[in-house]
CSV table of C-alpha atoms in Angstrom, one decimal:
chain,number,residue,atom,x,y,z
A,10,UNK,CA,41.5,-112.0,30.3
A,11,UNK,CA,38.1,-110.5,29.6
A,12,UNK,CA,35.2,-111.1,32.1
A,13,UNK,CA,33.4,-114.2,30.7
A,14,UNK,CA,30.1,-113.0,32.1
A,15,UNK,CA,30.3,-109.9,29.8
A,16,UNK,CA,31.8,-111.6,26.8
A,17,UNK,CA,29.9,-114.2,24.8
A,18,UNK,CA,32.9,-116.3,24.1
A,19,UNK,CA,36.4,-115.6,25.2
A,20,UNK,CA,39.5,-117.1,23.8
A,21,UNK,CA,41.9,-118.0,26.9
A,22,UNK,CA,45.5,-116.9,26.1
A,23,UNK,CA,47.6,-120.1,25.8
A,24,UNK,CA,50.9,-118.9,23.5
A,25,UNK,CA,52.2,-122.8,23.4
A,26,UNK,CA,48.8,-124.1,21.7
A,27,UNK,CA,49.0,-122.2,18.2
A,28,UNK,CA,47.2,-123.0,16.1
A,29,UNK,CA,44.6,-124.7,18.5
A,30,UNK,CA,42.7,-122.2,20.6
A,31,UNK,CA,41.3,-122.8,23.9
A,32,UNK,CA,38.0,-121.0,24.4
A,33,UNK,CA,35.4,-120.3,26.9
A,34,UNK,CA,31.9,-120.4,26.0
A,35,UNK,CA,29.8,-118.8,28.4
A,36,UNK,CA,26.9,-121.1,28.3
A,37,UNK,CA,25.0,-122.4,31.4
A,38,UNK,CA,27.3,-124.0,32.8
A,39,UNK,CA,30.1,-122.5,31.2
A,40,UNK,CA,31.9,-124.9,28.7
A,41,UNK,CA,35.5,-124.9,27.5
A,42,UNK,CA,36.3,-125.8,23.9
A,43,UNK,CA,39.8,-126.8,22.4
A,44,UNK,CA,39.3,-125.9,18.6
A,45,UNK,CA,41.2,-126.3,15.3
A,46,UNK,CA,39.7,-124.1,12.5
A,47,UNK,CA,40.1,-124.9,8.7
A,48,UNK,CA,42.9,-122.7,8.2
A,49,UNK,CA,45.1,-124.8,10.7
A,50,UNK,CA,43.9,-128.1,9.4
A,51,UNK,CA,44.7,-127.1,5.8
A,52,UNK,CA,48.5,-126.5,6.9
A,53,UNK,CA,49.1,-130.0,8.0
A,54,UNK,CA,46.8,-131.7,5.1
A,55,UNK,CA,50.0,-132.8,3.2
A,56,UNK,CA,50.9,-135.0,6.2
A,57,UNK,CA,47.4,-136.8,6.2
A,58,UNK,CA,47.5,-137.0,2.3
A,59,UNK,CA,50.9,-138.8,2.2
A,60,UNK,CA,48.7,-141.7,3.8
A,61,UNK,CA,45.7,-141.3,1.6
A,62,UNK,CA,43.7,-139.3,4.0
A,63,UNK,CA,41.9,-136.1,3.6
A,64,UNK,CA,43.3,-134.3,6.7
A,65,UNK,CA,39.9,-132.7,7.8
A,66,UNK,CA,38.3,-132.4,11.2
A,67,UNK,CA,37.4,-136.2,11.5
A,68,UNK,CA,41.0,-137.4,10.9
A,69,UNK,CA,42.1,-134.9,13.6
A,70,UNK,CA,39.5,-136.4,15.8
A,71,UNK,CA,41.1,-139.9,15.4
A,72,UNK,CA,44.4,-138.6,15.9
A,73,UNK,CA,43.4,-137.1,19.3
A,74,UNK,CA,41.7,-140.6,20.4
A,75,UNK,CA,45.0,-142.5,19.0
A,76,UNK,CA,47.5,-140.2,20.7
A,77,UNK,CA,45.7,-140.0,24.1
A,78,UNK,CA,45.3,-143.9,24.0
A,79,UNK,CA,49.0,-144.0,23.7
A,80,UNK,CA,50.4,-141.2,25.8
A,81,UNK,CA,47.4,-140.2,28.4
A,82,UNK,CA,45.0,-143.1,28.8
A,83,UNK,CA,43.2,-141.2,31.6
A,84,UNK,CA,42.4,-138.6,29.0
A,85,UNK,CA,41.5,-141.4,26.4
A,86,UNK,CA,39.0,-142.7,28.9
A,87,UNK,CA,37.4,-139.3,29.3
A,88,UNK,CA,37.0,-139.0,25.6
A,89,UNK,CA,35.2,-142.6,25.7
A,90,UNK,CA,32.9,-141.7,28.6
A,91,UNK,CA,32.2,-138.3,26.8
A,92,UNK,CA,33.5,-136.3,29.8
A,93,UNK,CA,35.4,-134.5,27.0
A,94,UNK,CA,33.1,-134.3,24.0
A,95,UNK,CA,35.0,-134.7,20.6
A,96,UNK,CA,33.4,-133.1,17.9
A,97,UNK,CA,34.4,-132.9,14.0
A,98,UNK,CA,32.9,-131.4,10.9
A,99,UNK,CA,33.9,-132.1,7.4
A,100,UNK,CA,31.4,-130.7,4.9
A,101,UNK,CA,31.2,-128.9,1.5
A,102,UNK,CA,29.4,-125.9,1.0
A,103,UNK,CA,29.5,-124.3,-2.7
A,104,UNK,CA,32.4,-126.3,-3.6
A,105,UNK,CA,34.7,-125.2,-0.5
A,106,UNK,CA,35.5,-127.5,2.1
A,107,UNK,CA,34.8,-126.3,5.5
A,108,UNK,CA,36.1,-128.5,8.4
A,109,UNK,CA,37.0,-128.0,12.2
A,110,UNK,CA,38.3,-130.2,14.9
A,111,UNK,CA,37.0,-129.5,18.6
A,112,UNK,CA,36.9,-130.9,22.1
A,113,UNK,CA,34.4,-129.4,24.7
A,114,UNK,CA,34.8,-129.8,28.5
A,115,UNK,CA,33.1,-128.3,31.7
A,116,UNK,CA,35.0,-126.5,34.2
A,117,UNK,CA,35.8,-129.7,36.3
A,118,UNK,CA,37.8,-131.3,33.3
A,119,UNK,CA,39.6,-127.9,32.0
A,120,UNK,CA,43.0,-129.3,33.3
A,121,UNK,CA,42.7,-132.5,31.1
A,122,UNK,CA,41.6,-130.2,28.2
A,123,UNK,CA,44.4,-128.2,28.6
A,124,UNK,CA,46.9,-131.6,28.8
A,125,UNK,CA,45.0,-132.5,25.5
A,126,UNK,CA,45.7,-129.1,23.7
A,127,UNK,CA,49.4,-129.3,24.5
A,128,UNK,CA,49.6,-132.8,23.4
A,129,UNK,CA,47.6,-131.9,20.0
A,130,UNK,CA,49.6,-128.8,19.6
A,131,UNK,CA,53.0,-130.7,19.9
A,132,UNK,CA,51.8,-133.4,17.2
A,133,UNK,CA,50.6,-130.3,14.9
A,134,UNK,CA,54.3,-128.8,15.4
A,135,UNK,CA,55.9,-132.0,14.6
A,136,UNK,CA,54.8,-133.4,11.3
A,137,UNK,CA,56.9,-136.5,11.7
A,138,UNK,CA,55.4,-137.2,14.8
A,139,UNK,CA,52.0,-136.5,13.7
A,140,UNK,CA,52.8,-139.0,10.7
A,141,UNK,CA,54.0,-141.8,13.2
A,142,UNK,CA,50.4,-141.6,14.9
A,143,UNK,CA,48.8,-141.8,11.7
A,144,UNK,CA,51.0,-144.7,10.3
A,145,UNK,CA,50.4,-146.7,13.9
A,146,UNK,CA,46.6,-146.6,13.2
A,147,UNK,CA,44.1,-149.3,11.7
A,148,UNK,CA,43.3,-147.2,8.5
A,149,UNK,CA,39.9,-148.2,8.8
A,150,UNK,CA,39.6,-145.9,11.8
A,151,UNK,CA,40.0,-142.8,9.7
A,152,UNK,CA,37.0,-143.7,7.6
A,153,UNK,CA,34.7,-143.3,10.9
A,154,UNK,CA,35.6,-139.8,12.1
A,155,UNK,CA,34.0,-139.1,15.4
A,156,UNK,CA,32.1,-142.3,14.9
A,157,UNK,CA,35.3,-144.3,16.1
A,158,UNK,CA,34.3,-143.1,19.5
A,159,UNK,CA,31.7,-146.1,19.3
A,160,UNK,CA,34.4,-148.3,18.5
A,161,UNK,CA,36.6,-147.2,21.1
A,162,UNK,CA,33.9,-147.6,23.7
A,163,UNK,CA,33.0,-150.8,22.7
A,164,UNK,CA,36.2,-152.5,21.8
A,165,UNK,CA,39.0,-150.7,23.4
A,166,UNK,CA,41.7,-149.3,21.1
A,167,UNK,CA,41.8,-151.7,18.6
A,168,UNK,CA,44.4,-151.1,16.0
A,169,UNK,CA,46.5,-148.7,18.2
A,170,UNK,CA,50.2,-149.8,19.1
A,171,UNK,CA,50.9,-149.3,22.8
A,172,UNK,CA,54.4,-148.0,22.5
A,173,UNK,CA,53.5,-144.4,22.2
A,174,UNK,CA,54.8,-141.9,19.5
């Protein structure tokens, strides 16, 4: 692995996470980021489209919240408290959609970020499983993107089935 002190941003090799990437951003203090860029998002857009959704970064943010609520409540709590910082972007620039999904963490929480990365990569590789997560949600959650965190912080996981995916 490259020396992070000499490289502005380093991809941490994780072969089982594709197309997600786990990166070290050499800030002070260092931050780690789990990212899914537009190219990866577009591959699974059809799964979201089947449910009337765009499949942009905001939709992936909601999926992350729903999946962690059902399968890893400790990680869901870290997202709620912003120890793991959920970010998304879906915008249009000159007629082209630009979208991404990211979760950032500090070094103390890298283990939880890796667990989330494995969970998200599994959902990505299993479209039927991803579709089950989407179907189990209150459809209104997807209209909110990352703003859904406010709902999770205030009300808990309303609209999420407890039986897992």
